[in-house]
Amino acid sequence: MSKIGIWMFPEAGHTIPSIKVAEDLRARGHQLIYLTAGVIGQELAALGFETHDFLSPDWPEVAQRSIFRP
């Protein structure tokens, strides 16, 4: 089992494609950690992924970005 960090700018277009890959890796027994910020981190946590903020959660440019709503 490996510990894998996924770090990308918190944009829906960057994050959504990674979810399928992350789920497949997790199903194979790997530990996935998303490094993200704002609402996207909360949404990924709701999908069962471990998340860590690499930016302040209230940083205005990313705080409200979402992968599930416009």
mmCIF file of C-alpha atoms in Angstrom:
data_model
loop_
_atom_site.group_PDB
_atom_site.id
_atom_site.type_symbol
_atom_site.label_atom_id
_atom_site.label_comp_id
_atom_site.label_asym_id
_atom_site.label_seq_id
_atom_site.Cartn_x
_atom_site.Cartn_y
_atom_site.Cartn_z
ATOM 1 C CA MET A 1 0.000 0.000 0.000
ATOM 2 C CA SER A 2 1.241 3.484 -0.897
ATOM 3 C CA LYS A 3 0.377 6.927 0.373
ATOM 4 C CA ILE A 4 -0.386 9.149 -2.643
ATOM 5 C CA GLY A 5 -0.798 12.921 -2.574
ATOM 6 C CA ILE A 6 -2.870 14.635 -5.247
ATOM 7 C CA TRP A 7 -2.116 18.329 -5.488
ATOM 8 C CA MET A 8 -3.702 20.617 -8.032
ATOM 9 C CA PHE A 9 -5.168 24.071 -8.190
ATOM 10 C CA PRO A 10 -8.694 23.874 -6.754
ATOM 11 C CA GLU A 11 -10.733 24.054 -9.966
ATOM 12 C CA ALA A 12 -13.588 21.730 -10.886
ATOM 13 C CA GLY A 13 -12.030 21.040 -14.296
ATOM 14 C CA HIS A 14 -8.807 19.910 -12.649
ATOM 15 C CA THR A 15 -10.350 17.981 -9.772
ATOM 16 C CA ILE A 16 -13.233 16.062 -11.352
ATOM 17 C CA PRO A 17 -11.072 13.954 -13.724
ATOM 18 C CA SER A 18 -8.855 12.900 -10.823
ATOM 19 C CA ILE A 19 -11.705 11.452 -8.758
ATOM 20 C CA LYS A 20 -12.107 8.278 -10.852
ATOM 21 C CA VAL A 21 -8.358 7.612 -10.762
ATOM 22 C CA ALA A 22 -8.279 8.301 -7.015
ATOM 23 C CA GLU A 23 -11.232 5.964 -6.393
ATOM 24 C CA ASP A 24 -9.560 3.200 -8.406
ATOM 25 C CA LEU A 25 -6.306 3.605 -6.467
ATOM 26 C CA ARG A 26 -8.169 3.655 -3.160
ATOM 27 C CA ALA A 27 -10.005 0.446 -4.154
ATOM 28 C CA ARG A 28 -6.582 -1.159 -4.646
ATOM 29 C CA GLY A 29 -5.645 -0.324 -1.068
ATOM 30 C CA HIS A 30 -3.699 2.912 -1.502
ATOM 31 C CA GLN A 31 -4.183 5.903 0.786
ATOM 32 C CA LEU A 32 -5.066 9.089 -1.121
ATOM 33 C CA ILE A 33 -4.617 12.584 0.252
ATOM 34 C CA TYR A 34 -5.922 15.578 -1.670
ATOM 35 C CA LEU A 35 -4.087 18.855 -1.141
ATOM 36 C CA THR A 36 -6.660 21.485 -2.029
ATOM 37 C CA ALA A 37 -8.535 24.462 -0.607
ATOM 38 C CA GLY A 38 -11.962 25.849 0.195
ATOM 39 C CA VAL A 39 -15.246 24.116 -0.537
ATOM 40 C CA ILE A 40 -13.602 21.606 -2.879
ATOM 41 C CA GLY A 41 -11.765 20.101 0.083
ATOM 42 C CA GLN A 42 -15.035 19.688 1.939
ATOM 43 C CA GLU A 43 -16.659 18.069 -1.093
ATOM 44 C CA LEU A 44 -13.782 15.609 -1.513
ATOM 45 C CA ALA A 45 -13.934 14.803 2.197
ATOM 46 C CA ALA A 46 -17.643 14.005 1.752
ATOM 47 C CA LEU A 47 -16.560 11.459 -0.886
ATOM 48 C CA GLY A 48 -14.361 9.831 1.764
ATOM 49 C CA PHE A 49 -10.994 11.288 0.773
ATOM 50 C CA GLU A 50 -8.522 12.692 3.249
ATOM 51 C CA THR A 51 -7.915 16.369 2.477
ATOM 52 C CA HIS A 52 -5.477 19.025 3.601
ATOM 53 C CA ASP A 53 -5.643 22.711 2.737
ATOM 54 C CA PHE A 54 -2.574 24.172 1.080
ATOM 55 C CA LEU A 55 -4.159 27.629 0.986
ATOM 56 C CA SER A 56 -6.099 29.478 3.630
ATOM 57 C CA PRO A 57 -9.683 28.114 3.573
ATOM 58 C CA ASP A 58 -11.052 31.638 3.309
ATOM 59 C CA TRP A 59 -8.769 32.804 0.513
ATOM 60 C CA PRO A 60 -11.328 34.738 -1.552
ATOM 61 C CA GLU A 61 -10.249 33.494 -4.980
ATOM 62 C CA VAL A 62 -10.860 29.823 -4.160
ATOM 63 C CA ALA A 63 -12.977 29.691 -1.001
ATOM 64 C CA GLN A 64 -16.301 29.207 -2.803
ATOM 65 C CA ARG A 65 -15.204 27.142 -5.815
ATOM 66 C CA SER A 66 -17.079 23.884 -6.017
ATOM 67 C CA ILE A 67 -16.860 20.686 -8.024
ATOM 68 C CA PHE A 68 -20.583 19.978 -7.694
ATOM 69 C CA ARG A 69 -22.266 23.342 -8.242
ATOM 70 C CA PRO A 70 -21.647 26.237 -10.641
#
